[in-house]
Tab-separated table of C-alpha atoms in Angstrom:
chain	number	residue	atom	x	y	z
A	1	ARG	CA	0.000	0.000	0.000
A	2	ASN	CA	1.334	3.409	-0.914
A	3	PRO	CA	1.586	5.813	2.046
A	4	GLY	CA	-0.710	8.780	1.556
A	5	ARG	CA	-2.791	7.029	-1.117
A	6	ARG	CA	-6.431	7.552	-0.203
A	7	HIS	CA	-8.014	5.073	-2.628
A	8	GLY	CA	-6.800	1.610	-3.491
A	9	VAL	CA	-4.065	-0.863	-2.685
A	10	CYS	CA	-1.190	-1.208	-5.152
A	11	VAL	CA	0.732	-4.308	-6.184
A	12	SER	CA	4.005	-4.103	-8.099
A	13	HIS	CA	5.572	-6.278	-10.820
A	14	MET	CA	4.031	-9.762	-11.145
A	15	GLN	CA	5.532	-12.311	-13.544
A	16	ALA	CA	3.164	-13.865	-16.100
A	17	PRO	CA	2.931	-17.700	-16.217
A	18	PRO	CA	4.089	-19.581	-19.356
A	19	PRO	CA	1.403	-20.325	-22.015
A	20	THR	CA	-0.274	-23.732	-22.233
A	21	THR	CA	-1.255	-23.336	-25.920
A	22	VAL	CA	-0.136	-21.096	-28.779
A	23	LEU	CA	-2.616	-20.380	-31.609
A	24	ARG	CA	-0.987	-19.520	-34.937
A	25	GLY	CA	-2.613	-18.030	-38.028
A	26	HIS	CA	-2.552	-14.236	-37.817
A	27	ARG	CA	-0.166	-12.602	-40.288
A	28	SER	CA	0.209	-9.458	-38.176
A	29	GLU	CA	0.644	-8.747	-34.462
A	30	VAL	CA	-2.283	-9.706	-32.221
A	31	THR	CA	-3.892	-6.544	-30.836
A	32	SER	CA	-7.059	-7.783	-29.094
A	33	VAL	CA	-8.480	-11.009	-27.624
A	34	ARG	CA	-11.813	-11.935	-26.042
A	35	PHE	CA	-13.606	-15.153	-25.011
A	36	ALA	CA	-17.011	-15.537	-26.655
A	37	PRO	CA	-20.077	-16.435	-24.518
A	38	TRP	CA	-20.878	-19.402	-26.757
A	39	ALA	CA	-19.286	-22.844	-27.227
A	40	ASP	CA	-18.897	-25.269	-30.100
A	41	ALA	CA	-20.952	-28.442	-30.592
A	42	ARG	CA	-18.825	-30.282	-27.999
A	43	GLY	CA	-19.077	-27.553	-25.382
A	44	GLN	CA	-15.594	-26.132	-25.896
A	45	PRO	CA	-15.189	-22.342	-25.634
A	46	THR	CA	-14.517	-20.019	-28.565
A	47	LEU	CA	-11.778	-17.390	-28.537
A	48	LEU	CA	-11.940	-14.206	-30.635
A	49	SER	CA	-8.785	-12.363	-31.683
A	50	GLY	CA	-7.927	-9.326	-33.775
A	51	SER	CA	-4.651	-8.257	-35.366
A	52	GLY	CA	-2.767	-5.228	-36.623
A	53	ASP	CA	-4.008	-5.675	-40.196
A	54	GLY	CA	-7.682	-5.556	-39.120
A	55	GLU	CA	-8.258	-9.310	-39.317
A	56	LEU	CA	-10.699	-11.004	-36.947
A	57	ARG	CA	-10.461	-14.718	-36.153
A	58	ALA	CA	-12.678	-17.034	-34.132
A	59	TRP	CA	-10.767	-20.013	-32.689
A	60	SER	CA	-11.891	-23.445	-31.581
A	61	LEU	CA	-10.026	-24.259	-28.373
A	62	ARG	CA	-10.747	-27.936	-29.021
A	63	THR	CA	-8.923	-28.118	-32.376
A	64	HIS	CA	-6.705	-25.033	-31.843
A	65	ARG	CA	-7.693	-23.855	-35.325
A	66	SER	CA	-9.546	-20.755	-36.525
A	67	VAL	CA	-13.149	-21.419	-37.571
A	68	VAL	CA	-13.771	-17.916	-38.973
A	69	THR	CA	-11.435	-15.423	-40.626
A	70	LEU	CA	-12.910	-12.014	-41.310
A	71	ALA	CA	-11.424	-8.820	-42.798
A	72	ALA	CA	-13.157	-6.611	-40.214
A	73	HIS	CA	-11.038	-3.445	-40.528
A	74	SER	CA	-8.887	-3.932	-43.621
A	75	GLY	CA	-5.366	-2.624	-43.177
A	76	LYS	CA	-6.016	-0.979	-39.784
A	77	ALA	CA	-5.425	-2.485	-36.366
A	78	LEU	CA	-8.385	-4.135	-34.654
A	79	ILE	CA	-8.163	-2.773	-31.109
A	80	GLY	CA	-11.386	-3.972	-29.497
A	81	ILE	CA	-13.719	-6.999	-29.549
A	82	HIS	CA	-16.896	-7.573	-27.526
A	83	ALA	CA	-19.119	-10.634	-27.885
A	84	LEU	CA	-22.852	-9.931	-27.562
A	85	GLY	CA	-24.232	-13.461	-27.710
A	86	GLY	CA	-26.098	-15.195	-30.497
A	87	GLY	CA	-22.978	-15.071	-32.660
A	88	ARG	CA	-22.969	-11.263	-32.735
A	89	ILE	CA	-19.849	-9.259	-31.900
A	90	ILE	CA	-18.694	-5.648	-31.842
A	91	THR	CA	-15.300	-4.765	-33.312
A	92	GLN	CA	-13.422	-1.472	-33.182
A	93	GLY	CA	-10.583	-0.537	-35.506
A	94	ARG	CA	-7.966	2.134	-35.902
A	95	ASP	CA	-9.862	3.178	-39.027
A	96	GLY	CA	-12.269	4.957	-36.649
A	97	PHE	CA	-15.166	2.536	-37.203
A	98	VAL	CA	-17.178	0.520	-34.680
A	99	ARG	CA	-18.953	-2.402	-36.370
A	100	ILE	CA	-21.393	-5.145	-35.379
A	101	TRP	CA	-21.010	-8.555	-37.079
A	102	ASP	CA	-23.067	-11.738	-37.174
A	103	LEU	CA	-20.655	-14.685	-36.979
A	104	GLU	CA	-23.545	-17.142	-37.383
A	105	ARG	CA	-23.659	-16.069	-41.024
A	106	SER	CA	-19.898	-16.604	-41.199
A	107	GLY	CA	-20.003	-20.114	-39.733
A	108	GLY	CA	-18.395	-19.260	-36.392
A	109	GLY	CA	-21.324	-18.782	-34.040
A	110	GLY	CA	-21.892	-22.457	-33.429
A	111	GLY	CA	-18.589	-24.097	-34.151
A	112	GLY	CA	-18.639	-24.123	-37.947
A	113	SER	CA	-15.888	-22.821	-40.167
A	114	GLY	CA	-15.626	-20.158	-42.794
A	115	HIS	CA	-13.446	-17.559	-44.430
A	116	CYS	CA	-15.004	-14.185	-45.205
A	117	GLY	CA	-12.869	-12.049	-47.411
A	118	GLY	CA	-15.728	-10.279	-49.148
A	119	GLY	CA	-19.490	-10.483	-49.473
A	120	GLY	CA	-21.904	-12.548	-47.380
A	121	GLY	CA	-20.861	-12.618	-43.721
A	122	SER	CA	-18.105	-10.063	-44.324
A	123	THR	CA	-20.730	-7.288	-44.446
A	124	PRO	CA	-21.366	-5.773	-40.984
A	125	LEU	CA	-24.890	-5.620	-39.611
A	126	LEU	CA	-24.266	-2.065	-38.407
A	127	GLU	CA	-21.394	0.381	-38.333
A	128	HIS	CA	-20.596	3.774	-36.832
A	129	ASN	CA	-17.773	6.123	-37.775
A	130	ALA	CA	-16.520	7.252	-34.372
A	131	SER	CA	-13.935	9.615	-35.929
A	132	CYS	CA	-11.531	8.820	-33.103
A	133	LEU	CA	-8.152	7.136	-33.575
A	134	SER	CA	-7.237	6.607	-29.915
A	135	PHE	CA	-6.472	3.188	-28.427
A	136	CYS	CA	-9.336	3.314	-25.888
A	137	GLN	CA	-11.687	0.393	-26.484
A	138	ALA	CA	-15.398	0.988	-26.967
A	139	VAL	CA	-17.601	-1.006	-24.556
A	140	PRO	CA	-21.297	-1.962	-24.850
A	141	ALA	CA	-23.622	-1.295	-21.930
A	142	PRO	CA	-25.195	-4.393	-20.365
A	143	SER	CA	-28.973	-4.529	-20.372
A	144	ALA	CA	-30.843	-4.962	-17.098
A	145	ALA	CA	-33.448	-7.061	-18.935
A	146	PRO	CA	-31.707	-8.418	-22.041
A	147	GLY	CA	-34.661	-10.442	-23.336
A	148	VAL	CA	-34.663	-12.312	-26.650
A	149	ALA	CA	-35.606	-10.968	-30.056
A	150	HIS	CA	-38.335	-12.664	-32.095
A	151	ASP	CA	-35.718	-14.505	-34.176
A	152	GLY	CA	-34.055	-15.969	-31.080
A	153	VAL	CA	-31.079	-13.598	-31.244
A	154	PRO	CA	-30.370	-11.309	-28.250
A	155	PRO	CA	-31.106	-7.641	-29.005
A	156	LEU	CA	-28.322	-5.130	-29.548
A	157	PRO	CA	-26.981	-3.268	-26.492
A	158	PRO	CA	-28.812	-0.054	-25.558
A	159	LEU	CA	-25.649	2.076	-25.665
A	160	VAL	CA	-21.971	1.841	-26.540
A	161	ALA	CA	-19.441	4.019	-24.700
A	162	LEU	CA	-16.402	5.188	-26.663
A	163	PRO	CA	-14.002	8.146	-26.827
A	164	SER	CA	-15.155	11.446	-28.320
A	165	GLU	CA	-13.509	12.773	-31.477
A	166	ASP	CA	-10.566	14.280	-29.556
A	167	ALA	CA	-10.590	11.467	-26.938
A	168	THR	CA	-11.009	13.905	-24.010
A	169	GLU	CA	-14.645	12.982	-23.235
A	170	VAL	CA	-16.872	9.891	-23.212
A	171	SER	CA	-19.385	9.601	-26.031
A	172	LEU	CA	-22.492	7.427	-25.555
A	173	VAL	CA	-23.802	6.157	-28.902
A	174	ASP	CA	-27.017	4.308	-29.700
A	175	LEU	CA	-26.082	1.806	-32.426
A	176	ARG	CA	-29.688	0.635	-32.747
A	177	GLN	CA	-30.456	3.786	-34.677
A	178	GLN	CA	-29.394	4.111	-38.299
A	179	PRO	CA	-27.429	6.191	-38.678
A	180	ALA	CA	-26.133	5.752	-35.122
A	181	ALA	CA	-26.823	8.746	-32.895
A	182	GLU	CA	-24.924	10.173	-29.939
A	183	ALA	CA	-27.117	10.000	-26.833
A	184	ALA	CA	-24.925	11.937	-24.366
A	185	ARG	CA	-21.445	13.249	-23.534
A	186	LEU	CA	-19.722	12.569	-20.209
A	187	LEU	CA	-17.123	15.007	-18.872
A	188	PRO	CA	-14.221	14.088	-16.550
A	189	ILE	CA	-13.213	15.808	-13.335
A	190	ALA	CA	-9.810	17.445	-13.865
A	191	THR	CA	-7.474	16.803	-10.921
A	192	ARG	CA	-4.554	18.642	-12.516
A	193	GLU	CA	-4.756	21.131	-15.359
A	194	ARG	CA	-6.853	18.597	-17.267
A	195	ALA	CA	-7.704	14.900	-17.151
A	196	GLY	CA	-6.131	14.350	-20.563
A	197	MET	CA	-7.144	11.553	-22.921
A	198	LEU	CA	-9.658	8.827	-22.157
A	199	MET	CA	-7.708	5.554	-21.822
A	200	CYS	CA	-10.170	2.798	-20.825
A	201	LEU	CA	-13.830	2.088	-20.028
A	202	HIS	CA	-15.771	-0.532	-18.057
A	203	PHE	CA	-19.505	-0.847	-17.336
A	204	LEU	CA	-20.466	-1.959	-13.815
A	205	GLY	CA	-24.140	-2.020	-14.789
A	206	GLU	CA	-26.598	-0.593	-17.272
A	207	HIS	CA	-26.238	2.934	-15.817
A	208	ASP	CA	-22.882	2.680	-14.029
A	209	LEU	CA	-19.644	3.375	-15.936
A	210	LEU	CA	-15.972	3.504	-14.919
A	211	ALA	CA	-13.446	5.449	-16.995
A	212	GLY	CA	-9.654	5.669	-16.720
A	213	TRP	CA	-7.813	8.812	-17.777
A	214	GLU	CA	-4.391	9.976	-18.852
A	215	ASP	CA	-3.836	11.782	-15.513
A	216	GLY	CA	-4.026	8.423	-13.668
A	217	THR	CA	-7.515	8.897	-12.230
A	218	LEU	CA	-10.394	6.429	-12.200
A	219	GLN	CA	-13.730	8.217	-12.556
A	220	ARG	CA	-17.293	6.984	-12.165
A	221	PHE	CA	-20.390	8.110	-14.083
A	222	ASP	CA	-24.114	7.651	-13.408
A	223	LEU	CA	-25.797	7.495	-16.834
A	224	ARG	CA	-29.186	8.349	-15.332
A	225	ALA	CA	-27.781	11.845	-14.731
A	226	PRO	CA	-25.291	12.250	-17.591
A	227	GLY	CA	-22.814	15.084	-17.372
A	228	ARG	CA	-19.743	15.276	-15.181
A	229	ALA	CA	-18.315	12.342	-13.204
A	230	VAL	CA	-19.839	11.648	-9.788
A	231	GLY	CA	-16.589	10.345	-8.314
A	232	CYS	CA	-12.847	10.562	-8.943
A	233	ALA	CA	-10.035	8.449	-7.447
A	234	PRO	CA	-6.409	9.512	-8.160
A	235	LEU	CA	-4.749	6.074	-8.269
A	236	HIS	CA	-1.695	6.300	-10.525
A	237	SER	CA	1.151	8.676	-11.312
A	238	GLU	CA	1.026	7.686	-15.010
A	239	PRO	CA	-1.854	7.101	-17.479
A	240	LEU	CA	-4.416	4.529	-16.318
A	241	LEU	CA	-4.460	1.904	-19.083
A	242	CYS	CA	-6.987	-0.754	-18.024
A	243	VAL	CA	-9.770	-1.379	-15.508
A	244	ASP	CA	-11.907	-4.356	-14.568
A	245	ALA	CA	-14.294	-5.299	-11.766
A	246	GLY	CA	-15.758	-8.456	-10.283
A	247	PRO	CA	-19.337	-9.583	-11.023
A	248	ARG	CA	-20.648	-8.062	-7.784
A	249	ALA	CA	-18.751	-4.811	-8.403
A	250	LYS	CA	-17.389	-4.541	-4.870
A	251	ALA	CA	-13.932	-3.491	-6.063
A	252	ALA	CA	-12.185	-2.436	-9.252
A	253	VAL	CA	-8.679	-3.357	-10.401
A	254	THR	CA	-6.662	-0.889	-12.468
A	255	GLY	CA	-3.329	-1.064	-14.281
A	256	ALA	CA	-1.211	1.830	-15.471
A	257	ALA	CA	2.002	2.926	-17.132
A	258	ASP	CA	3.590	3.246	-13.667
A	259	CYS	CA	3.738	-0.609	-13.604
A	260	HIS	CA	1.356	-0.888	-10.654
A	261	LEU	CA	-1.966	-2.619	-10.132
A	262	CYS	CA	-4.437	-0.865	-7.833
A	263	VAL	CA	-7.475	-2.375	-6.114
A	264	VAL	CA	-10.078	0.234	-5.181
A	265	PRO	CA	-13.292	-0.481	-3.234
A	266	LEU	CA	-16.546	0.586	-4.884
A	267	GLN	CA	-19.590	1.965	-3.133
A	268	ALA	CA	-22.859	0.187	-3.908
A	269	ALA	CA	-24.228	3.208	-5.771
A	270	ALA	CA	-22.496	5.897	-7.790
A	271	ALA	CA	-23.733	8.686	-5.538
A	272	ALA	CA	-22.050	12.073	-5.709
A	273	GLY	CA	-19.041	12.131	-3.430
A	274	GLY	CA	-19.372	8.446	-2.555
A	275	ALA	CA	-18.473	6.536	-5.678
A	276	PHE	CA	-15.319	4.978	-4.205
A	277	GLY	CA	-14.605	3.487	-0.806
A	278	GLU	CA	-11.596	3.881	1.426
A	279	ALA	CA	-8.738	1.381	1.042
């Protein structure tokens, strides 16, 4: 624990364990990975990965082979993947686009195989030009009552959070509208001269959002009263690069360019002045 640090407990350098399996197939550096919420016909999980040339692959962890190859963001790095269920995923590329794909049409939603270089499943269901080239990943909001669409496919998320054009604010976009429309802007609390660029995002619930900033702060937003952050925890001396939280959202874990991990308690509700607990 850092003396004088009000929020969070910090842990220094931890060595990563050796890999148990290596999946080969990408022709460029791997830039994003995500486990899908569906399995193949034998119950084995599916892994999604994106690379620096914009390629998306879905992998069978039973055969260790890719079952779908998709040119999702041709020539530009794929920096974010989120699986929505029902074979649908969201990808984000350094071309500025956020796209929704249906891997069932590509053969990868239920363990099939396919290669989509053009036409058919290589056409996104929806897309939005975010006009932002930062490395902050867009994240979909969870739905309190997800339900099932009439065709058996889960509906699209109500909102997607992503950086604004200059990456200094949070933009909330409704991808269900065509063209996609911005629903709100969220503004950070500046602890120094300014908070800087938005670095990472994580939803705790349908209306509860965490955001990490270049000034090392973790900030919390209540989407029922969009505007400025309702809480701010200065955790790191360098940009805050990643954040995650457990399923019950009792604490968040952050990582930063200062090579520290911080664990910060979370209050049950994102009330003004009480968004974060004491370490």
